[in-house]
Amino acid sequence: MGERMDTKEAIMRVFPEIPELESVDFSRYSTPYAAVLRAFGESGKSGLREFEEFVDASGGTKADVGKFLISVFQYLLIRYRRFNDGSVEVPAFKLFLTLKGWLNENGFVNDYRRILHSFVGYIVDIAEKIAEKSDCDMGIAYMKTAYLLTLEAEETFGEEYFRELKEKTKGMLKSLYEKCGIEVEIPEKREKGC
């Protein structure tokens, strides 16, 4: 049990900006990077940049960091889908956004596209559940972000599924705006740079 706790604490050190990870059960999480992850946790360092530097100094690569990030995200989705674990909703959503930025910034654009293609539907589902439990400001922030991701998916892949997902998400966002008494025009295209 102590080893798993160390792993959880180390994961939280990599992602201090996602304190919601505290409530996630990592007892079934395993990774080939467990030793370096625990060593990072014991180093007293904190943050994704510091983790990258630590992995590099330990003989690893950016690809190793990317695989680790993806593995944590996939674990959260497994807990969400198989175990209906609501504690992973916010961390999974935030980690998806972290992955989007990190993979694109570090030249792993194709990996990000695969993740967007495979998981944007789950992200929409998670955003809807978060919005149901949140106040208007927070709910709208999550749903609007999910909607922008569906726009990106539709523009990137052009498949009918993503067009339908975009329309469904747009409807959810519109309903949420109405419920919150906000009148706003929902864009059909992403703004440049989004």
mmCIF file of N, CA and C in Angstrom, residues 15-152:
data_model
loop_
_atom_site.group_PDB
_atom_site.id
_atom_site.type_symbol
_atom_site.label_atom_id
_atom_site.label_comp_id
_atom_site.label_asym_id
_atom_site.label_seq_id
_atom_site.Cartn_x
_atom_site.Cartn_y
_atom_site.Cartn_z
ATOM 1 N N PHE A 15 1.699 17.237 -10.996
ATOM 2 C CA PHE A 15 0.554 18.079 -11.358
ATOM 3 C C PHE A 15 0.027 18.860 -10.157
ATOM 4 N N PRO A 16 0.823 19.760 -9.582
ATOM 5 C CA PRO A 16 0.327 20.500 -8.415
ATOM 6 C C PRO A 16 -0.864 21.396 -8.749
ATOM 7 N N GLU A 17 -1.043 21.713 -10.039
ATOM 8 C CA GLU A 17 -2.160 22.563 -10.458
ATOM 9 C C GLU A 17 -3.471 21.777 -10.559
ATOM 10 N N ILE A 18 -3.419 20.456 -10.260
ATOM 11 C CA ILE A 18 -4.632 19.638 -10.286
ATOM 12 C C ILE A 18 -4.804 19.008 -8.893
ATOM 13 N N PRO A 19 -5.147 19.825 -7.898
ATOM 14 C CA PRO A 19 -5.272 19.287 -6.530
ATOM 15 C C PRO A 19 -6.377 18.240 -6.401
ATOM 16 N N GLU A 20 -7.303 18.209 -7.362
ATOM 17 C CA GLU A 20 -8.393 17.231 -7.325
ATOM 18 C C GLU A 20 -7.891 15.797 -7.447
ATOM 19 N N LEU A 21 -6.633 15.621 -7.853
ATOM 20 C CA LEU A 21 -6.058 14.272 -7.921
ATOM 21 C C LEU A 21 -5.996 13.625 -6.535
ATOM 22 N N GLU A 22 -6.031 14.448 -5.502
ATOM 23 C CA GLU A 22 -5.984 13.933 -4.126
ATOM 24 C C GLU A 22 -7.090 12.914 -3.874
ATOM 25 N N SER A 23 -8.250 13.114 -4.458
ATOM 26 C CA SER A 23 -9.389 12.226 -4.191
ATOM 27 C C SER A 23 -9.427 10.999 -5.108
ATOM 28 N N VAL A 24 -8.466 10.861 -6.016
ATOM 29 C CA VAL A 24 -8.449 9.743 -6.962
ATOM 30 C C VAL A 24 -7.757 8.528 -6.338
ATOM 31 N N ASP A 25 -8.347 7.371 -6.544
ATOM 32 C CA ASP A 25 -7.768 6.111 -6.093
ATOM 33 C C ASP A 25 -6.772 5.632 -7.156
ATOM 34 N N PHE A 26 -5.494 5.661 -6.817
ATOM 35 C CA PHE A 26 -4.457 5.209 -7.745
ATOM 36 C C PHE A 26 -3.972 3.795 -7.425
ATOM 37 N N SER A 27 -4.739 3.041 -6.645
ATOM 38 C CA SER A 27 -4.292 1.720 -6.214
ATOM 39 C C SER A 27 -4.133 0.733 -7.373
ATOM 40 N N ARG A 28 -4.790 0.975 -8.482
ATOM 41 C CA ARG A 28 -4.675 0.066 -9.634
ATOM 42 C C ARG A 28 -3.794 0.634 -10.747
ATOM 43 N N TYR A 29 -3.207 1.786 -10.498
ATOM 44 C CA TYR A 29 -2.352 2.413 -11.517
ATOM 45 C C TYR A 29 -0.972 1.765 -11.503
ATOM 46 N N SER A 30 -0.513 1.398 -12.685
ATOM 47 C CA SER A 30 0.858 0.910 -12.793
ATOM 48 C C SER A 30 1.483 1.542 -14.030
ATOM 49 N N THR A 31 2.782 1.744 -13.944
ATOM 50 C CA THR A 31 3.500 2.387 -15.025
ATOM 51 C C THR A 31 4.926 1.861 -15.067
ATOM 52 N N PRO A 32 5.493 1.758 -16.258
ATOM 53 C CA PRO A 32 6.905 1.373 -16.331
ATOM 54 C C PRO A 32 7.825 2.465 -15.786
ATOM 55 N N TYR A 33 7.257 3.633 -15.520
ATOM 56 C CA TYR A 33 8.040 4.766 -15.028
ATOM 57 C C TYR A 33 7.906 4.927 -13.507
ATOM 58 N N ALA A 34 7.457 3.874 -12.811
ATOM 59 C CA ALA A 34 7.210 3.964 -11.370
ATOM 60 C C ALA A 34 8.460 4.373 -10.596
ATOM 61 N N ALA A 35 9.604 3.805 -10.927
ATOM 62 C CA ALA A 35 10.828 4.112 -10.172
ATOM 63 C C ALA A 35 11.211 5.583 -10.328
ATOM 64 N N VAL A 36 11.215 6.081 -11.552
ATOM 65 C CA VAL A 36 11.576 7.483 -11.769
ATOM 66 C C VAL A 36 10.506 8.408 -11.189
ATOM 67 N N LEU A 37 9.260 7.985 -11.233
ATOM 68 C CA LEU A 37 8.170 8.782 -10.667
ATOM 69 C C LEU A 37 8.341 8.906 -9.149
ATOM 70 N N ARG A 38 8.607 7.773 -8.479
ATOM 71 C CA ARG A 38 8.811 7.812 -7.026
ATOM 72 C C ARG A 38 10.058 8.621 -6.673
ATOM 73 N N ALA A 39 11.112 8.460 -7.469
ATOM 74 C CA ALA A 39 12.340 9.231 -7.202
ATOM 75 C C ALA A 39 12.061 10.725 -7.341
ATOM 76 N N PHE A 40 11.271 11.092 -8.330
ATOM 77 C CA PHE A 40 10.886 12.494 -8.487
ATOM 78 C C PHE A 40 10.103 12.956 -7.260
ATOM 79 N N GLY A 41 9.148 12.144 -6.825
ATOM 80 C CA GLY A 41 8.348 12.488 -5.657
ATOM 81 C C GLY A 41 9.202 12.697 -4.420
ATOM 82 N N GLU A 42 10.238 11.902 -4.280
ATOM 83 C CA GLU A 42 11.125 11.999 -3.122
ATOM 84 C C GLU A 42 12.127 13.152 -3.251
ATOM 85 N N SER A 43 12.288 13.673 -4.462
ATOM 86 C CA SER A 43 13.276 14.734 -4.695
ATOM 87 C C SER A 43 12.854 16.082 -4.102
ATOM 88 N N GLY A 44 11.562 16.195 -3.799
ATOM 89 C CA GLY A 44 11.063 17.465 -3.275
ATOM 90 C C GLY A 44 10.696 18.450 -4.370
ATOM 91 N N LYS A 45 10.954 18.086 -5.620
ATOM 92 C CA LYS A 45 10.609 18.970 -6.737
ATOM 93 C C LYS A 45 9.128 18.848 -7.044
ATOM 94 N N SER A 46 8.623 19.836 -7.820
ATOM 95 C CA SER A 46 7.203 19.863 -8.109
ATOM 96 C C SER A 46 6.959 20.549 -9.446
ATOM 97 N N GLY A 47 6.021 20.013 -10.228
ATOM 98 C CA GLY A 47 5.624 20.630 -11.487
ATOM 99 C C GLY A 47 6.051 19.809 -12.690
ATOM 100 N N LEU A 48 5.329 20.006 -13.770
ATOM 101 C CA LEU A 48 5.587 19.246 -14.991
ATOM 102 C C LEU A 48 6.950 19.581 -15.588
ATOM 103 N N ARG A 49 7.324 20.858 -15.621
ATOM 104 C CA ARG A 49 8.648 21.247 -16.151
ATOM 105 C C ARG A 49 9.766 20.572 -15.366
ATOM 106 N N GLU A 50 9.642 20.596 -14.035
ATOM 107 C CA GLU A 50 10.645 19.977 -13.181
ATOM 108 C C GLU A 50 10.691 18.469 -13.423
ATOM 109 N N PHE A 51 9.517 17.866 -13.638
ATOM 110 C CA PHE A 51 9.468 16.432 -13.929
ATOM 111 C C PHE A 51 10.185 16.130 -15.246
ATOM 112 N N GLU A 52 9.942 16.959 -16.265
ATOM 113 C CA GLU A 52 10.642 16.789 -17.551
ATOM 114 C C GLU A 52 12.155 16.813 -17.346
ATOM 115 N N GLU A 53 12.631 17.808 -16.609
ATOM 116 C CA GLU A 53 14.069 17.946 -16.352
ATOM 117 C C GLU A 53 14.591 16.748 -15.570
ATOM 118 N N PHE A 54 13.806 16.263 -14.620
ATOM 119 C CA PHE A 54 14.208 15.111 -13.814
ATOM 120 C C PHE A 54 14.308 13.859 -14.681
ATOM 121 N N VAL A 55 13.324 13.651 -15.557
ATOM 122 C CA VAL A 55 13.339 12.499 -16.460
ATOM 123 C C VAL A 55 14.552 12.580 -17.381
ATOM 124 N N ASP A 56 14.809 13.769 -17.911
ATOM 125 C CA ASP A 56 15.964 13.973 -18.787
ATOM 126 C C ASP A 56 17.271 13.661 -18.055
ATOM 127 N N ALA A 57 17.422 14.163 -16.836
ATOM 128 C CA ALA A 57 18.629 13.930 -16.042
ATOM 129 C C ALA A 57 18.778 12.455 -15.668
ATOM 130 N N SER A 58 17.652 11.718 -15.672
ATOM 131 C CA SER A 58 17.672 10.290 -15.342
ATOM 132 C C SER A 58 17.864 9.424 -16.582
ATOM 133 N N GLY A 59 18.127 10.054 -17.728
ATOM 134 C CA GLY A 59 18.360 9.303 -18.962
ATOM 135 C C GLY A 59 17.119 9.068 -19.803
ATOM 136 N N GLY A 60 16.012 9.685 -19.422
ATOM 137 C CA GLY A 60 14.780 9.538 -20.189
ATOM 138 C C GLY A 60 14.652 10.609 -21.257
ATOM 139 N N THR A 61 13.549 10.569 -21.973
ATOM 140 C CA THR A 61 13.320 11.493 -23.085
ATOM 141 C C THR A 61 11.965 12.175 -22.931
ATOM 142 N N LYS A 62 11.716 13.166 -23.782
ATOM 143 C CA LYS A 62 10.399 13.822 -23.811
ATOM 144 C C LYS A 62 9.317 12.805 -24.181
ATOM 145 N N ALA A 63 9.668 11.843 -25.038
ATOM 146 C CA ALA A 63 8.702 10.798 -25.397
ATOM 147 C C ALA A 63 8.285 10.011 -24.151
ATOM 148 N N ASP A 64 9.227 9.760 -23.240
ATOM 149 C CA ASP A 64 8.898 9.068 -21.990
ATOM 150 C C ASP A 64 7.930 9.898 -21.152
ATOM 151 N N VAL A 65 8.180 11.200 -21.096
ATOM 152 C CA VAL A 65 7.280 12.094 -20.350
ATOM 153 C C VAL A 65 5.892 12.046 -20.977
ATOM 154 N N GLY A 66 5.815 12.129 -22.299
ATOM 155 C CA GLY A 66 4.530 12.071 -22.992
ATOM 156 C C GLY A 66 3.787 10.778 -22.723
ATOM 157 N N LYS A 67 4.503 9.659 -22.766
ATOM 158 C CA LYS A 67 3.868 8.361 -22.495
ATOM 159 C C LYS A 67 3.347 8.305 -21.065
ATOM 160 N N PHE A 68 4.104 8.873 -20.138
ATOM 161 C CA PHE A 68 3.650 8.912 -18.746
ATOM 162 C C PHE A 68 2.368 9.741 -18.626
ATOM 163 N N LEU A 69 2.359 10.939 -19.224
ATOM 164 C CA LEU A 69 1.181 11.807 -19.157
ATOM 165 C C LEU A 69 -0.044 11.095 -19.723
ATOM 166 N N ILE A 70 0.144 10.454 -20.861
ATOM 167 C CA ILE A 70 -0.963 9.726 -21.501
ATOM 168 C C ILE A 70 -1.432 8.588 -20.610
ATOM 169 N N SER A 71 -0.495 7.900 -19.962
ATOM 170 C CA SER A 71 -0.881 6.765 -19.108
ATOM 171 C C SER A 71 -1.725 7.225 -17.919
ATOM 172 N N VAL A 72 -1.392 8.362 -17.343
ATOM 173 C CA VAL A 72 -2.191 8.873 -16.216
ATOM 174 C C VAL A 72 -3.584 9.252 -16.718
ATOM 175 N N PHE A 73 -3.648 9.924 -17.869
ATOM 176 C CA PHE A 73 -4.945 10.300 -18.437
ATOM 177 C C PHE A 73 -5.785 9.052 -18.730
ATOM 178 N N GLN A 74 -5.176 8.036 -19.340
ATOM 179 C CA GLN A 74 -5.913 6.816 -19.663
ATOM 180 C C GLN A 74 -6.406 6.120 -18.391
ATOM 181 N N TYR A 75 -5.590 6.139 -17.349
ATOM 182 C CA TYR A 75 -6.001 5.542 -16.076
ATOM 183 C C TYR A 75 -7.251 6.261 -15.539
ATOM 184 N N LEU A 76 -7.239 7.580 -15.583
ATOM 185 C CA LEU A 76 -8.392 8.345 -15.109
ATOM 186 C C LEU A 76 -9.638 7.995 -15.921
ATOM 187 N N LEU A 77 -9.483 7.863 -17.230
ATOM 188 C CA LEU A 77 -10.645 7.509 -18.061
ATOM 189 C C LEU A 77 -11.134 6.106 -17.767
ATOM 190 N N ILE A 78 -10.224 5.184 -17.500
ATOM 191 C CA ILE A 78 -10.638 3.824 -17.149
ATOM 192 C C ILE A 78 -11.457 3.858 -15.855
ATOM 193 N N ARG A 79 -10.999 4.605 -14.876
ATOM 194 C CA ARG A 79 -11.741 4.712 -13.614
ATOM 195 C C ARG A 79 -13.121 5.341 -13.869
ATOM 196 N N TYR A 80 -13.169 6.295 -14.775
ATOM 197 C CA TYR A 80 -14.428 6.962 -15.102
ATOM 198 C C TYR A 80 -15.389 5.988 -15.791
ATOM 199 N N ARG A 81 -14.892 5.300 -16.802
ATOM 200 C CA ARG A 81 -15.754 4.434 -17.611
ATOM 201 C C ARG A 81 -16.107 3.125 -16.913
ATOM 202 N N ARG A 82 -15.125 2.433 -16.380
ATOM 203 C CA ARG A 82 -15.377 1.105 -15.808
ATOM 204 C C ARG A 82 -15.972 1.155 -14.414
ATOM 205 N N PHE A 83 -15.540 2.124 -13.618
ATOM 206 C CA PHE A 83 -15.933 2.146 -12.217
ATOM 207 C C PHE A 83 -16.885 3.291 -11.893
ATOM 208 N N ASN A 84 -17.265 4.056 -12.928
ATOM 209 C CA ASN A 84 -18.179 5.188 -12.738
ATOM 210 C C ASN A 84 -17.689 6.088 -11.593
ATOM 211 N N ASP A 85 -16.382 6.332 -11.587
ATOM 212 C CA ASP A 85 -15.720 7.073 -10.514
ATOM 213 C C ASP A 85 -15.799 8.572 -10.795
ATOM 214 N N GLY A 86 -16.719 9.241 -10.106
ATOM 215 C CA GLY A 86 -16.901 10.674 -10.294
ATOM 216 C C GLY A 86 -15.722 11.513 -9.825
ATOM 217 N N SER A 87 -14.870 10.960 -8.971
ATOM 218 C CA SER A 87 -13.735 11.735 -8.460
ATOM 219 C C SER A 87 -12.702 12.043 -9.540
ATOM 220 N N VAL A 88 -12.782 11.348 -10.671
ATOM 221 C CA VAL A 88 -11.791 11.579 -11.729
ATOM 222 C C VAL A 88 -12.257 12.596 -12.766
ATOM 223 N N GLU A 89 -13.493 13.061 -12.672
ATOM 224 C CA GLU A 89 -14.027 13.936 -13.717
ATOM 225 C C GLU A 89 -13.200 15.210 -13.903
ATOM 226 N N VAL A 90 -13.045 15.986 -12.864
ATOM 227 C CA VAL A 90 -12.285 17.243 -12.983
ATOM 228 C C VAL A 90 -10.816 16.974 -13.309
ATOM 229 N N PRO A 91 -10.146 16.030 -12.603
ATOM 230 C CA PRO A 91 -8.745 15.774 -12.967
ATOM 231 C C PRO A 91 -8.576 15.294 -14.411
ATOM 232 N N ALA A 92 -9.474 14.446 -14.897
ATOM 233 C CA ALA A 92 -9.354 13.958 -16.276
ATOM 234 C C ALA A 92 -9.506 15.113 -17.263
ATOM 235 N N PHE A 93 -10.461 15.987 -17.015
ATOM 236 C CA PHE A 93 -10.677 17.134 -17.899
ATOM 237 C C PHE A 93 -9.443 18.037 -17.911
ATOM 238 N N LYS A 94 -8.948 18.361 -16.717
ATOM 239 C CA LYS A 94 -7.772 19.233 -16.623
ATOM 240 C C LYS A 94 -6.537 18.571 -17.229
ATOM 241 N N LEU A 95 -6.389 17.269 -17.016
ATOM 242 C CA LEU A 95 -5.220 16.579 -17.563
ATOM 243 C C LEU A 95 -5.300 16.520 -19.089
ATOM 244 N N PHE A 96 -6.513 16.396 -19.631
ATOM 245 C CA PHE A 96 -6.658 16.427 -21.087
ATOM 246 C C PHE A 96 -6.132 17.755 -21.635
ATOM 247 N N LEU A 97 -6.488 18.855 -20.988
ATOM 248 C CA LEU A 97 -6.018 20.166 -21.442
ATOM 249 C C LEU A 97 -4.509 20.298 -21.280
ATOM 250 N N THR A 98 -3.970 19.743 -20.210
ATOM 251 C CA THR A 98 -2.515 19.727 -20.018
ATOM 252 C C THR A 98 -1.849 18.937 -21.135
ATOM 253 N N LEU A 99 -2.433 17.779 -21.447
ATOM 254 C CA LEU A 99 -1.907 16.945 -22.534
ATOM 255 C C LEU A 99 -1.934 17.688 -23.862
ATOM 256 N N LYS A 100 -3.036 18.350 -24.132
ATOM 257 C CA LYS A 100 -3.158 19.103 -25.382
ATOM 258 C C LYS A 100 -2.003 20.089 -25.515
ATOM 259 N N GLY A 101 -1.788 20.879 -24.492
ATOM 260 C CA GLY A 101 -0.712 21.862 -24.535
ATOM 261 C C GLY A 101 0.651 21.220 -24.607
ATOM 262 N N TRP A 102 0.907 20.247 -23.747
ATOM 263 C CA TRP A 102 2.240 19.650 -23.666
ATOM 264 C C TRP A 102 2.595 18.906 -24.954
ATOM 265 N N LEU A 103 1.675 18.087 -25.442
ATOM 266 C CA LEU A 103 1.974 17.310 -26.660
ATOM 267 C C LEU A 103 2.209 18.230 -27.853
ATOM 268 N N ASN A 104 1.373 19.253 -28.013
ATOM 269 C CA ASN A 104 1.546 20.173 -29.135
ATOM 270 C C ASN A 104 2.834 20.991 -29.007
ATOM 271 N N GLU A 105 3.141 21.467 -27.810
ATOM 272 C CA GLU A 105 4.355 22.268 -27.603
ATOM 273 C C GLU A 105 5.630 21.467 -27.802
ATOM 274 N N ASN A 106 5.552 20.158 -27.579
ATOM 275 C CA ASN A 106 6.751 19.329 -27.633
ATOM 276 C C ASN A 106 6.857 18.481 -28.888
ATOM 277 N N GLY A 107 6.066 18.824 -29.905
ATOM 278 C CA GLY A 107 6.202 18.175 -31.203
ATOM 279 C C GLY A 107 5.485 16.845 -31.345
ATOM 280 N N PHE A 108 4.577 16.547 -30.442
ATOM 281 C CA PHE A 108 3.831 15.293 -30.506
ATOM 282 C C PHE A 108 2.409 15.556 -30.995
ATOM 283 N N VAL A 109 2.300 16.311 -32.083
ATOM 284 C CA VAL A 109 1.001 16.727 -32.612
ATOM 285 C C VAL A 109 0.151 15.524 -33.002
ATOM 286 N N ASN A 110 0.754 14.527 -33.626
ATOM 287 C CA ASN A 110 -0.022 13.346 -34.034
ATOM 288 C C ASN A 110 -0.560 12.580 -32.834
ATOM 289 N N ASP A 111 0.221 12.527 -31.754
ATOM 290 C CA ASP A 111 -0.283 11.878 -30.537
ATOM 291 C C ASP A 111 -1.480 12.640 -29.991
ATOM 292 N N TYR A 112 -1.397 13.979 -29.990
ATOM 293 C CA TYR A 112 -2.537 14.766 -29.531
ATOM 294 C C TYR A 112 -3.753 14.515 -30.413
ATOM 295 N N ARG A 113 -3.562 14.472 -31.717
ATOM 296 C CA ARG A 113 -4.704 14.246 -32.622
ATOM 297 C C ARG A 113 -5.358 12.890 -32.346
ATOM 298 N N ARG A 114 -4.541 11.866 -32.090
ATOM 299 C CA ARG A 114 -5.105 10.544 -31.771
ATOM 300 C C ARG A 114 -5.928 10.612 -30.485
ATOM 301 N N ILE A 115 -5.406 11.326 -29.497
ATOM 302 C CA ILE A 115 -6.119 11.440 -28.223
ATOM 303 C C ILE A 115 -7.409 12.242 -28.408
ATOM 304 N N LEU A 116 -7.338 13.341 -29.148
ATOM 305 C CA LEU A 116 -8.541 14.128 -29.431
ATOM 306 C C LEU A 116 -9.570 13.259 -30.140
ATOM 307 N N HIS A 117 -9.139 12.531 -31.161
ATOM 308 C CA HIS A 117 -10.033 11.677 -31.941
ATOM 309 C C HIS A 117 -10.692 10.622 -31.062
ATOM 310 N N SER A 118 -9.906 10.005 -30.200
ATOM 311 C CA SER A 118 -10.398 8.895 -29.389
ATOM 312 C C SER A 118 -11.230 9.316 -28.184
ATOM 313 N N PHE A 119 -10.924 10.482 -27.601
ATOM 314 C CA PHE A 119 -11.473 10.776 -26.285
ATOM 315 C C PHE A 119 -12.321 12.035 -26.173
ATOM 316 N N VAL A 120 -12.477 12.822 -27.239
ATOM 317 C CA VAL A 120 -13.248 14.060 -27.111
ATOM 318 C C VAL A 120 -14.692 13.781 -26.695
ATOM 319 N N GLY A 121 -15.249 12.671 -27.116
ATOM 320 C CA GLY A 121 -16.608 12.312 -26.698
ATOM 321 C C GLY A 121 -16.712 12.132 -25.191
ATOM 322 N N TYR A 122 -15.696 11.500 -24.610
ATOM 323 C CA TYR A 122 -15.674 11.335 -23.151
ATOM 324 C C TYR A 122 -15.495 12.677 -22.453
ATOM 325 N N ILE A 123 -14.688 13.543 -23.039
ATOM 326 C CA ILE A 123 -14.463 14.865 -22.448
ATOM 327 C C ILE A 123 -15.775 15.647 -22.411
ATOM 328 N N VAL A 124 -16.568 15.543 -23.467
ATOM 329 C CA VAL A 124 -17.881 16.204 -23.486
ATOM 330 C C VAL A 124 -18.776 15.633 -22.390
ATOM 331 N N ASP A 125 -18.789 14.318 -22.272
ATOM 332 C CA ASP A 125 -19.599 13.657 -21.252
ATOM 333 C C ASP A 125 -19.174 14.102 -19.850
ATOM 334 N N ILE A 126 -17.869 14.160 -19.632
ATOM 335 C CA ILE A 126 -17.339 14.596 -18.335
ATOM 336 C C ILE A 126 -17.716 16.055 -18.070
ATOM 337 N N ALA A 127 -17.575 16.912 -19.083
ATOM 338 C CA ALA A 127 -17.911 18.333 -18.920
ATOM 339 C C ALA A 127 -19.380 18.496 -18.543
ATOM 340 N N GLU A 128 -20.238 17.710 -19.159
ATOM 341 C CA GLU A 128 -21.666 17.784 -18.843
ATOM 342 C C GLU A 128 -21.911 17.416 -17.382
ATOM 343 N N LYS A 129 -21.237 16.370 -16.913
ATOM 344 C CA LYS A 129 -21.416 15.955 -15.511
ATOM 345 C C LYS A 129 -20.873 17.002 -14.554
ATOM 346 N N ILE A 130 -19.740 17.599 -14.893
ATOM 347 C CA ILE A 130 -19.178 18.658 -14.039
ATOM 348 C C ILE A 130 -20.136 19.849 -14.012
ATOM 349 N N ALA A 131 -20.667 20.217 -15.186
ATOM 350 C CA ALA A 131 -21.570 21.373 -15.269
ATOM 351 C C ALA A 131 -22.828 21.161 -14.433
ATOM 352 N N GLU A 132 -23.322 19.926 -14.396
ATOM 353 C CA GLU A 132 -24.524 19.627 -13.612
ATOM 354 C C GLU A 132 -24.306 19.871 -12.124
ATOM 355 N N LYS A 133 -23.055 19.716 -11.660
ATOM 356 C CA LYS A 133 -22.738 19.841 -10.233
ATOM 357 C C LYS A 133 -22.184 21.214 -9.870
ATOM 358 N N SER A 134 -21.998 22.075 -10.856
ATOM 359 C CA SER A 134 -21.284 23.330 -10.636
ATOM 360 C C SER A 134 -22.212 24.536 -10.709
ATOM 361 N N ASP A 135 -21.685 25.675 -10.237
ATOM 362 C CA ASP A 135 -22.414 26.926 -10.411
ATOM 363 C C ASP A 135 -22.324 27.333 -11.884
ATOM 364 N N CYS A 136 -23.023 28.379 -12.247
ATOM 365 C CA CYS A 136 -23.087 28.789 -13.652
ATOM 366 C C CYS A 136 -21.717 29.093 -14.245
ATOM 367 N N ASP A 137 -20.920 29.879 -13.541
ATOM 368 C CA ASP A 137 -19.608 30.262 -14.083
ATOM 369 C C ASP A 137 -18.745 29.039 -14.383
ATOM 370 N N MET A 138 -18.647 28.152 -13.409
ATOM 371 C CA MET A 138 -17.804 26.973 -13.576
ATOM 372 C C MET A 138 -18.381 26.026 -14.621
ATOM 373 N N GLY A 139 -19.669 25.803 -14.567
ATOM 374 C CA GLY A 139 -20.317 24.910 -15.526
ATOM 375 C C GLY A 139 -20.138 25.389 -16.955
ATOM 376 N N ILE A 140 -20.338 26.691 -17.157
ATOM 377 C CA ILE A 140 -20.172 27.262 -18.500
ATOM 378 C C ILE A 140 -18.718 27.146 -18.948
ATOM 379 N N ALA A 141 -17.785 27.375 -18.052
ATOM 380 C CA ALA A 141 -16.360 27.282 -18.428
ATOM 381 C C ALA A 141 -16.025 25.882 -18.939
ATOM 382 N N TYR A 142 -16.493 24.860 -18.236
ATOM 383 C CA TYR A 142 -16.210 23.483 -18.674
ATOM 384 C C TYR A 142 -16.927 23.160 -19.983
ATOM 385 N N MET A 143 -18.209 23.522 -20.078
ATOM 386 C CA MET A 143 -18.962 23.192 -21.300
ATOM 387 C C MET A 143 -18.440 23.965 -22.506
ATOM 388 N N LYS A 144 -18.081 25.222 -22.305
ATOM 389 C CA LYS A 144 -17.556 26.008 -23.424
ATOM 390 C C LYS A 144 -16.225 25.423 -23.904
ATOM 391 N N THR A 145 -15.382 25.008 -22.979
ATOM 392 C CA THR A 145 -14.114 24.388 -23.356
ATOM 393 C C THR A 145 -14.362 23.088 -24.117
ATOM 394 N N ALA A 146 -15.301 22.286 -23.624
ATOM 395 C CA ALA A 146 -15.640 21.036 -24.318
ATOM 396 C C ALA A 146 -16.175 21.346 -25.717
ATOM 397 N N TYR A 147 -17.001 22.371 -25.832
ATOM 398 C CA TYR A 147 -17.534 22.743 -27.139
ATOM 399 C C TYR A 147 -16.408 23.157 -28.094
ATOM 400 N N LEU A 148 -15.468 23.947 -27.601
ATOM 401 C CA LEU A 148 -14.340 24.353 -28.442
ATOM 402 C C LEU A 148 -13.516 23.147 -28.881
ATOM 403 N N LEU A 149 -13.407 22.156 -28.028
ATOM 404 C CA LEU A 149 -12.700 20.927 -28.412
ATOM 405 C C LEU A 149 -13.452 20.171 -29.499
ATOM 406 N N THR A 150 -14.794 20.206 -29.441
ATOM 407 C CA THR A 150 -15.561 19.543 -30.508
ATOM 408 C C THR A 150 -15.428 20.293 -31.827
ATOM 409 N N LEU A 151 -15.341 21.621 -31.751
ATOM 410 C CA LEU A 151 -15.092 22.395 -32.975
ATOM 411 C C LEU A 151 -13.738 21.989 -33.570
ATOM 412 N N GLU A 152 -12.741 21.894 -32.713
ATOM 413 C CA GLU A 152 -11.408 21.492 -33.169
ATOM 414 C C GLU A 152 -11.448 20.098 -33.795
#
